[in-house]
Amino acid sequence: MISSGVADSLTKWVEPSLATKTIFSDIDFTSSKHLTTAYRRLEQMAQVFENPGSQFYRNRDLLEKIRNGMAWLNTKVYNEQKEISDNWWDYEIGTPRAIVDILIYLHPYFSQEEINKYTAPISKFVPNVSMIRSTT
């Protein structure tokens, strides 16, 4: 169940700051799969935030965690200044899908400027959407 997964993720939450090296205590970003995992956790949080049957429905604290997590991940690990390291799939498919899903679920809670900022790296890592593994 997604709510229990979110509850588990919240026990691992690390309040993001410029000094922190992660937003989840069990993720150290030494592998590209950690990038996708972190965004997928935020995606699950976004799903339950918008689900009226969830204990997390419209929980403002959860929304702030998602927003802060998106900002931290964009600043620290997935942005246009980064290069692909490890597995291309995480940069071209796994992470972009999670980012887009988060922004779809929570569109009213993000400004157009934030949406543009968080999706800009996708254009770098996926410059041609009709090609797979187009980055080097």
PDB file of C-alpha atoms in Angstrom:
ATOM      1  CA  MET A   1       0.000   0.000   0.000  1.00  0.00           C
ATOM      2  CA  ILE A   2       1.338   3.407  -0.974  1.00  0.00           C
ATOM      3  CA  SER A   3       0.467   5.081   2.354  1.00  0.00           C
ATOM      4  CA  SER A   4       2.608   2.623   4.299  1.00  0.00           C
ATOM      5  CA  GLY A   5       5.475   3.198   1.869  1.00  0.00           C
ATOM      6  CA  VAL A   6       5.137   6.938   2.412  1.00  0.00           C
ATOM      7  CA  ALA A   7       5.036   6.480   6.179  1.00  0.00           C
ATOM      8  CA  ASP A   8       8.260   4.454   5.930  1.00  0.00           C
ATOM      9  CA  SER A   9       9.888   7.098   3.725  1.00  0.00           C
ATOM     10  CA  LEU A  10       8.942   9.792   6.228  1.00  0.00           C
ATOM     11  CA  THR A  11      10.840   7.935   8.980  1.00  0.00           C
ATOM     12  CA  LYS A  12      13.951   8.287   6.773  1.00  0.00           C
ATOM     13  CA  TRP A  13      13.365  11.948   5.897  1.00  0.00           C
ATOM     14  CA  VAL A  14      16.284  14.334   6.409  1.00  0.00           C
ATOM     15  CA  GLU A  15      15.335  18.009   6.353  1.00  0.00           C
ATOM     16  CA  PRO A  16      17.125  19.379   3.282  1.00  0.00           C
ATOM     17  CA  SER A  17      19.581  22.236   3.449  1.00  0.00           C
ATOM     18  CA  LEU A  18      22.604  23.285   1.433  1.00  0.00           C
ATOM     19  CA  ALA A  19      24.762  21.413   3.951  1.00  0.00           C
ATOM     20  CA  THR A  20      22.889  18.074   3.837  1.00  0.00           C
ATOM     21  CA  LYS A  21      24.052  15.290   1.540  1.00  0.00           C
ATOM     22  CA  THR A  22      20.667  13.574   1.234  1.00  0.00           C
ATOM     23  CA  ILE A  23      16.953  13.896   1.913  1.00  0.00           C
ATOM     24  CA  PHE A  24      16.498  10.245   2.958  1.00  0.00           C
ATOM     25  CA  SER A  25      18.815   8.677   5.520  1.00  0.00           C
ATOM     26  CA  ASP A  26      19.154   5.424   3.568  1.00  0.00           C
ATOM     27  CA  ILE A  27      20.131   7.095   0.252  1.00  0.00           C
ATOM     28  CA  ASP A  28      23.664   8.401  -0.276  1.00  0.00           C
ATOM     29  CA  PHE A  29      23.555   9.099  -4.039  1.00  0.00           C
ATOM     30  CA  THR A  30      26.602   6.920  -4.755  1.00  0.00           C
ATOM     31  CA  SER A  31      24.600   5.188  -7.486  1.00  0.00           C
ATOM     32  CA  SER A  32      22.246   6.603 -10.118  1.00  0.00           C
ATOM     33  CA  LYS A  33      19.501   4.296  -8.845  1.00  0.00           C
ATOM     34  CA  HIS A  34      19.393   6.436  -5.693  1.00  0.00           C
ATOM     35  CA  LEU A  35      18.370   9.391  -7.843  1.00  0.00           C
ATOM     36  CA  THR A  36      15.351   7.531  -9.197  1.00  0.00           C
ATOM     37  CA  THR A  37      14.537   6.100  -5.756  1.00  0.00           C
ATOM     38  CA  ALA A  38      14.462   9.556  -4.142  1.00  0.00           C
ATOM     39  CA  TYR A  39      12.207  10.997  -6.840  1.00  0.00           C
ATOM     40  CA  ARG A  40       9.954   7.907  -6.736  1.00  0.00           C
ATOM     41  CA  ARG A  41       9.491   8.411  -3.001  1.00  0.00           C
ATOM     42  CA  LEU A  42       8.462  12.010  -3.602  1.00  0.00           C
ATOM     43  CA  GLU A  43       6.127  10.742  -6.329  1.00  0.00           C
ATOM     44  CA  GLN A  44       4.451   8.374  -3.852  1.00  0.00           C
ATOM     45  CA  MET A  45       4.106  11.268  -1.423  1.00  0.00           C
ATOM     46  CA  ALA A  46       2.450  13.335  -4.157  1.00  0.00           C
ATOM     47  CA  GLN A  47       0.024  10.495  -4.909  1.00  0.00           C
ATOM     48  CA  VAL A  48      -1.171  10.172  -1.328  1.00  0.00           C
ATOM     49  CA  PHE A  49      -1.332  13.947  -0.871  1.00  0.00           C
ATOM     50  CA  GLU A  50      -3.984  14.097  -3.601  1.00  0.00           C
ATOM     51  CA  ASN A  51      -5.834  10.914  -2.591  1.00  0.00           C
ATOM     52  CA  PRO A  52      -8.950  11.705  -0.497  1.00  0.00           C
ATOM     53  CA  GLY A  53      -8.818   8.199   1.031  1.00  0.00           C
ATOM     54  CA  SER A  54      -5.278   8.644   2.326  1.00  0.00           C
ATOM     55  CA  GLN A  55      -4.272   9.623   5.843  1.00  0.00           C
ATOM     56  CA  PHE A  56      -1.946  12.123   4.128  1.00  0.00           C
ATOM     57  CA  TYR A  57      -4.671  13.811   2.051  1.00  0.00           C
ATOM     58  CA  ARG A  58      -3.803  17.494   1.655  1.00  0.00           C
ATOM     59  CA  ASN A  59      -1.337  17.292   4.559  1.00  0.00           C
ATOM     60  CA  ARG A  60       0.527  20.628   4.421  1.00  0.00           C
ATOM     61  CA  ASP A  61       3.617  19.226   6.149  1.00  0.00           C
ATOM     62  CA  LEU A  62       3.867  16.507   3.514  1.00  0.00           C
ATOM     63  CA  LEU A  63       3.440  19.075   0.743  1.00  0.00           C
ATOM     64  CA  GLU A  64       6.313  21.141   2.155  1.00  0.00           C
ATOM     65  CA  LYS A  65       8.509  18.036   2.298  1.00  0.00           C
ATOM     66  CA  ILE A  66       7.758  17.300  -1.362  1.00  0.00           C
ATOM     67  CA  ARG A  67       8.422  20.886  -2.407  1.00  0.00           C
ATOM     68  CA  ASN A  68      11.637  21.085  -0.355  1.00  0.00           C
ATOM     69  CA  GLY A  69      12.738  17.702  -1.670  1.00  0.00           C
ATOM     70  CA  MET A  70      12.183  18.761  -5.274  1.00  0.00           C
ATOM     71  CA  ALA A  71      14.185  21.943  -4.717  1.00  0.00           C
ATOM     72  CA  TRP A  72      17.046  20.107  -2.996  1.00  0.00           C
ATOM     73  CA  LEU A  73      17.244  17.350  -5.614  1.00  0.00           C
ATOM     74  CA  ASN A  74      17.282  19.923  -8.388  1.00  0.00           C
ATOM     75  CA  THR A  75      20.021  21.927  -6.718  1.00  0.00           C
ATOM     76  CA  LYS A  76      22.185  18.992  -5.646  1.00  0.00           C
ATOM     77  CA  VAL A  77      21.735  15.961  -7.903  1.00  0.00           C
ATOM     78  CA  TYR A  78      19.596  16.396 -11.042  1.00  0.00           C
ATOM     79  CA  ASN A  79      20.139  19.592 -12.976  1.00  0.00           C
ATOM     80  CA  GLU A  80      21.583  20.834 -16.252  1.00  0.00           C
ATOM     81  CA  GLN A  81      25.114  21.092 -14.854  1.00  0.00           C
ATOM     82  CA  LYS A  82      25.276  17.384 -13.995  1.00  0.00           C
ATOM     83  CA  GLU A  83      26.486  14.617 -16.281  1.00  0.00           C
ATOM     84  CA  ILE A  84      25.279  11.044 -16.515  1.00  0.00           C
ATOM     85  CA  SER A  85      27.153   8.779 -14.154  1.00  0.00           C
ATOM     86  CA  ASP A  86      26.381   5.113 -13.699  1.00  0.00           C
ATOM     87  CA  ASN A  87      23.147   4.018 -15.431  1.00  0.00           C
ATOM     88  CA  TRP A  88      21.695   6.149 -18.251  1.00  0.00           C
ATOM     89  CA  TRP A  89      18.186   4.775 -17.542  1.00  0.00           C
ATOM     90  CA  ASP A  90      17.912   6.713 -14.285  1.00  0.00           C
ATOM     91  CA  TYR A  91      18.724  10.018 -16.019  1.00  0.00           C
ATOM     92  CA  GLU A  92      16.665   9.467 -19.162  1.00  0.00           C
ATOM     93  CA  ILE A  93      13.647   7.446 -18.011  1.00  0.00           C
ATOM     94  CA  GLY A  94      13.303   6.729 -14.273  1.00  0.00           C
ATOM     95  CA  THR A  95      13.897  10.182 -12.863  1.00  0.00           C
ATOM     96  CA  PRO A  96      12.150  12.186 -15.633  1.00  0.00           C
ATOM     97  CA  ARG A  97       9.034  10.036 -15.303  1.00  0.00           C
ATOM     98  CA  ALA A  98       8.882  10.577 -11.547  1.00  0.00           C
ATOM     99  CA  ILE A  99       9.445  14.343 -11.900  1.00  0.00           C
ATOM    100  CA  VAL A 100       6.687  14.701 -14.474  1.00  0.00           C
ATOM    101  CA  ASP A 101       4.303  12.601 -12.381  1.00  0.00           C
ATOM    102  CA  ILE A 102       4.985  14.710  -9.267  1.00  0.00           C
ATOM    103  CA  LEU A 103       4.329  17.902 -11.209  1.00  0.00           C
ATOM    104  CA  ILE A 104       1.132  16.496 -12.698  1.00  0.00           C
ATOM    105  CA  TYR A 105      -0.221  15.418  -9.290  1.00  0.00           C
ATOM    106  CA  LEU A 106       0.750  18.690  -7.618  1.00  0.00           C
ATOM    107  CA  HIS A 107       0.505  21.154 -10.502  1.00  0.00           C
ATOM    108  CA  PRO A 108      -1.481  23.746  -8.508  1.00  0.00           C
ATOM    109  CA  TYR A 109       1.211  23.815  -5.815  1.00  0.00           C
ATOM    110  CA  PHE A 110       4.154  24.642  -8.094  1.00  0.00           C
ATOM    111  CA  SER A 111       4.709  27.889  -9.984  1.00  0.00           C
ATOM    112  CA  GLN A 112       5.372  27.834 -13.716  1.00  0.00           C
ATOM    113  CA  GLU A 113       8.928  28.943 -12.937  1.00  0.00           C
ATOM    114  CA  GLU A 114       9.430  25.924 -10.654  1.00  0.00           C
ATOM    115  CA  ILE A 115       7.935  23.569 -13.236  1.00  0.00           C
ATOM    116  CA  ASN A 116      10.291  24.921 -15.896  1.00  0.00           C
ATOM    117  CA  LYS A 117      13.269  24.635 -13.542  1.00  0.00           C
ATOM    118  CA  TYR A 118      12.512  21.035 -12.508  1.00  0.00           C
ATOM    119  CA  THR A 119      11.848  19.842 -16.059  1.00  0.00           C
ATOM    120  CA  ALA A 120      14.811  21.639 -17.687  1.00  0.00           C
ATOM    121  CA  PRO A 121      17.273  18.801 -16.918  1.00  0.00           C
ATOM    122  CA  ILE A 122      15.001  16.391 -18.770  1.00  0.00           C
ATOM    123  CA  SER A 123      15.678  18.304 -21.997  1.00  0.00           C
ATOM    124  CA  LYS A 124      19.404  17.924 -21.410  1.00  0.00           C
ATOM    125  CA  PHE A 125      19.315  14.214 -20.644  1.00  0.00           C
ATOM    126  CA  VAL A 126      16.603  13.412 -23.199  1.00  0.00           C
ATOM    127  CA  PRO A 127      17.354  15.798 -26.085  1.00  0.00           C
ATOM    128  CA  ASN A 128      15.595  13.569 -28.622  1.00  0.00           C
ATOM    129  CA  VAL A 129      12.525  11.844 -27.222  1.00  0.00           C
ATOM    130  CA  SER A 130      12.348   9.449 -30.171  1.00  0.00           C
ATOM    131  CA  MET A 131      15.801   8.009 -29.404  1.00  0.00           C
ATOM    132  CA  ILE A 132      16.791   5.779 -26.533  1.00  0.00           C
ATOM    133  CA  ARG A 133      20.265   6.255 -25.010  1.00  0.00           C
ATOM    134  CA  SER A 134      20.882   9.429 -26.975  1.00  0.00           C
ATOM    135  CA  THR A 135      23.114  10.926 -24.303  1.00  0.00           C
ATOM    136  CA  THR A 136      26.705   9.922 -23.779  1.00  0.00           C
TER     137      THR A 136
END
